[in-house]
JSON list of C-alpha atoms in Angstrom, two decimals:
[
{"chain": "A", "resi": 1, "resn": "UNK", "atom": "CA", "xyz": [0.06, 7.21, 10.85]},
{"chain": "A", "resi": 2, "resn": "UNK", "atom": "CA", "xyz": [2.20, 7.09, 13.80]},
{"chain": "A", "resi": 3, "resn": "UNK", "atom": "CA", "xyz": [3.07, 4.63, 16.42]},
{"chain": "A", "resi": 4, "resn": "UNK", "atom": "CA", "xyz": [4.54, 4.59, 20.12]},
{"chain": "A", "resi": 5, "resn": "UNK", "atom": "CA", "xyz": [4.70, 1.71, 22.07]},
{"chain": "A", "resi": 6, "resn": "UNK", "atom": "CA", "xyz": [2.79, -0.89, 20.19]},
{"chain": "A", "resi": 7, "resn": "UNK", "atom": "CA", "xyz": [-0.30, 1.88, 19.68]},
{"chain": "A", "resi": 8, "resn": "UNK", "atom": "CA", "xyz": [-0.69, 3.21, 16.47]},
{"chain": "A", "resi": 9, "resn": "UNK", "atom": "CA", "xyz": [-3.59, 6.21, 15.42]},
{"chain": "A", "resi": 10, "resn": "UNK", "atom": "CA", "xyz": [-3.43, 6.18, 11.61]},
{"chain": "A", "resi": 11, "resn": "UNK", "atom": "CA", "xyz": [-3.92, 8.80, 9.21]},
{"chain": "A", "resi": 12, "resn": "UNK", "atom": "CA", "xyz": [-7.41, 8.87, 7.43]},
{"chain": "A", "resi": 13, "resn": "UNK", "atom": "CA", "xyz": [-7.39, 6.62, 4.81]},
{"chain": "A", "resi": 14, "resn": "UNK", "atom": "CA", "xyz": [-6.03, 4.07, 6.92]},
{"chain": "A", "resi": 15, "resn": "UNK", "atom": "CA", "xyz": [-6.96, 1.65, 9.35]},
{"chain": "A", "resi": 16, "resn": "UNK", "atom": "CA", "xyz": [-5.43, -1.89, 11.10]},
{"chain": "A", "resi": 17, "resn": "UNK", "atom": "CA", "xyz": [-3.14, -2.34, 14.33]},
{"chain": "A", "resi": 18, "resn": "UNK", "atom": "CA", "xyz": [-0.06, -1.25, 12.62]},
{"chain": "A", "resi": 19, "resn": "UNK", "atom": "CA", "xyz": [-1.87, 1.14, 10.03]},
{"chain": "A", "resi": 20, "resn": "UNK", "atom": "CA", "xyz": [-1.77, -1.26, 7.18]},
{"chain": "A", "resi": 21, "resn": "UNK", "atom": "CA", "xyz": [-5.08, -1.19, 5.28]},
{"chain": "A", "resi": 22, "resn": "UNK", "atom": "CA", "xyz": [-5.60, 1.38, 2.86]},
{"chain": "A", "resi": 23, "resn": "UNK", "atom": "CA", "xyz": [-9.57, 2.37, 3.03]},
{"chain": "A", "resi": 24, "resn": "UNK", "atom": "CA", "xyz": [-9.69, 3.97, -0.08]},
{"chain": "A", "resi": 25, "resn": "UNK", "atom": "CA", "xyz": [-9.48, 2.97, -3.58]},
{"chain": "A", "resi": 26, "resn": "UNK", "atom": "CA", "xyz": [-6.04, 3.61, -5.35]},
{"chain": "A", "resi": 27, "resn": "UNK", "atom": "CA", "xyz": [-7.35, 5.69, -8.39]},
{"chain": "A", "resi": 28, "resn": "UNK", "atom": "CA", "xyz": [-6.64, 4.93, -12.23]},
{"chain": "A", "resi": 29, "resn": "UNK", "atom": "CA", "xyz": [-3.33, 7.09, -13.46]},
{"chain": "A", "resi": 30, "resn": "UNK", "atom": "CA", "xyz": [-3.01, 8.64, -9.81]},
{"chain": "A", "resi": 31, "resn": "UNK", "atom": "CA", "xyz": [0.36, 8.32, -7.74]},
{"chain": "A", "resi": 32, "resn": "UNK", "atom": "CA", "xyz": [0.80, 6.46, -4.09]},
{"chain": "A", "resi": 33, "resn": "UNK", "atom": "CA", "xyz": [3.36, 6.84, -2.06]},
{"chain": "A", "resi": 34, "resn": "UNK", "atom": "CA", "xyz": [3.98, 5.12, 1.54]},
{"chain": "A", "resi": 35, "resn": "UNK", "atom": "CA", "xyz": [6.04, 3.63, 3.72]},
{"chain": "A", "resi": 36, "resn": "UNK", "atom": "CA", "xyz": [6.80, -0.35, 5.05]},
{"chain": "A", "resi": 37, "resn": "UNK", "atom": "CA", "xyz": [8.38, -1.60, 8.02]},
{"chain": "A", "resi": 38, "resn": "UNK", "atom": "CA", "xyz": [10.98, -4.57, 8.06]},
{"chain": "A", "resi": 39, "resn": "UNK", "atom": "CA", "xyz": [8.37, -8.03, 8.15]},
{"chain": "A", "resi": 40, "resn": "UNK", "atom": "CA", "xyz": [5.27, -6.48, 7.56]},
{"chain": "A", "resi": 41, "resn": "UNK", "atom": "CA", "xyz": [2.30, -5.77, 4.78]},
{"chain": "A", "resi": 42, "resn": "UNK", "atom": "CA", "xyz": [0.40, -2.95, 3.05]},
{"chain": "A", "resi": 43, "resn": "UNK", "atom": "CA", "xyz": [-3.07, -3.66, 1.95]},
{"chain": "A", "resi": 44, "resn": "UNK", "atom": "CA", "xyz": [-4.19, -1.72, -0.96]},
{"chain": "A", "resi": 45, "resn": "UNK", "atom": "CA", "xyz": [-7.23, -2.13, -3.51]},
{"chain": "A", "resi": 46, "resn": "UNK", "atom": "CA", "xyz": [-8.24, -0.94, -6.53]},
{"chain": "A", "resi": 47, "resn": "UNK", "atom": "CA", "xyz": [-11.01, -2.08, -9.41]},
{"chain": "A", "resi": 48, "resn": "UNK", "atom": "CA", "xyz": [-10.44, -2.15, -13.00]},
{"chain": "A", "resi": 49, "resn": "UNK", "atom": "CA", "xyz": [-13.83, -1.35, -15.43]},
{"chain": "A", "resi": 50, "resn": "UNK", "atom": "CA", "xyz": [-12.12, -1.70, -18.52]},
{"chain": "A", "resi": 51, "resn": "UNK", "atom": "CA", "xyz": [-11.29, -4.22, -20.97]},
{"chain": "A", "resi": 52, "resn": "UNK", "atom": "CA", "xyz": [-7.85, -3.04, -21.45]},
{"chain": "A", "resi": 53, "resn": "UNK", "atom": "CA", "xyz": [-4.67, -4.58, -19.35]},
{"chain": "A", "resi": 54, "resn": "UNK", "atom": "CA", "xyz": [-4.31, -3.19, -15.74]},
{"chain": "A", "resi": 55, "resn": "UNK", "atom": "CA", "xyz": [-0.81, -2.24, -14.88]},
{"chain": "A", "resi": 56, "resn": "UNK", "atom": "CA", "xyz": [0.77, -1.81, -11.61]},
{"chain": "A", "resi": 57, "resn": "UNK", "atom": "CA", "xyz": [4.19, -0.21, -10.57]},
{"chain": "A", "resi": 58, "resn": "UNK", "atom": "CA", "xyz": [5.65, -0.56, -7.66]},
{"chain": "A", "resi": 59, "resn": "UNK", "atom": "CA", "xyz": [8.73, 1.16, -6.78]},
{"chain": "A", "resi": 60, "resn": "UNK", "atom": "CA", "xyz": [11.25, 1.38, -3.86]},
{"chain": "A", "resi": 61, "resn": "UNK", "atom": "CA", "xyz": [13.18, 4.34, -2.71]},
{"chain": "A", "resi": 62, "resn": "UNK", "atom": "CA", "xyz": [17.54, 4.70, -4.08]},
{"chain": "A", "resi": 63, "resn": "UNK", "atom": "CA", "xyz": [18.28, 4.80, -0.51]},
{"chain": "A", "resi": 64, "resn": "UNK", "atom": "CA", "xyz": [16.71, 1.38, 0.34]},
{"chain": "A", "resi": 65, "resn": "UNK", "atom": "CA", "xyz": [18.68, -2.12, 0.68]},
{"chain": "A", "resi": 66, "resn": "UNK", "atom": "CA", "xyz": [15.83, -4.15, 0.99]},
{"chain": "A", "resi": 67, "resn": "UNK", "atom": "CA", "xyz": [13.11, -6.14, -1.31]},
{"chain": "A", "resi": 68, "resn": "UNK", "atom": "CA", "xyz": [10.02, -4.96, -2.15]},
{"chain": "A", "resi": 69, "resn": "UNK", "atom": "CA", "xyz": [7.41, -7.58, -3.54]},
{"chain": "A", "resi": 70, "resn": "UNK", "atom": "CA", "xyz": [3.90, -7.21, -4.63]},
{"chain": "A", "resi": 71, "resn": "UNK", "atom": "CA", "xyz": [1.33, -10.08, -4.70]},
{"chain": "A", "resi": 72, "resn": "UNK", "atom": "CA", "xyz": [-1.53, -9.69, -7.60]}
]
């Protein structure tokens, strides 16, 4: 989405005062990409049907100096 002045009108599959909550589910073996701001969160949520390990990658861009963590 975009913001202006504290307002923000988010793209479609997300919703939240700063466009933080992914509505959708992030699909098995399918890419995400997106975009953080400096001392905030992304909310995203999947489901796993399968017996087998889940794995998750997260990954930041080569031009980035800062952290990127990801709480299970």
């Amino acid at each position: 989405g975009t913001c202006s002045n504290g307002v923000c009108a988010c793209n479609s599959n997300y919703r939240g005062a700063e466009c933080e909550n992914r509505t959708t589910i992030l699909a098995p073996g399918v890419s995400d990409s997106g975009y953080v701001g400096d001392n905030s969160w992304n909310y995203f949520y999947t489901q796993a049907f399968s017996q087998n390990p889940v794995t998750i990658y997260v990954s930041q861009g080569a031009d980035s100096q800062a952290d990127c963590d990801l709480y299970v």
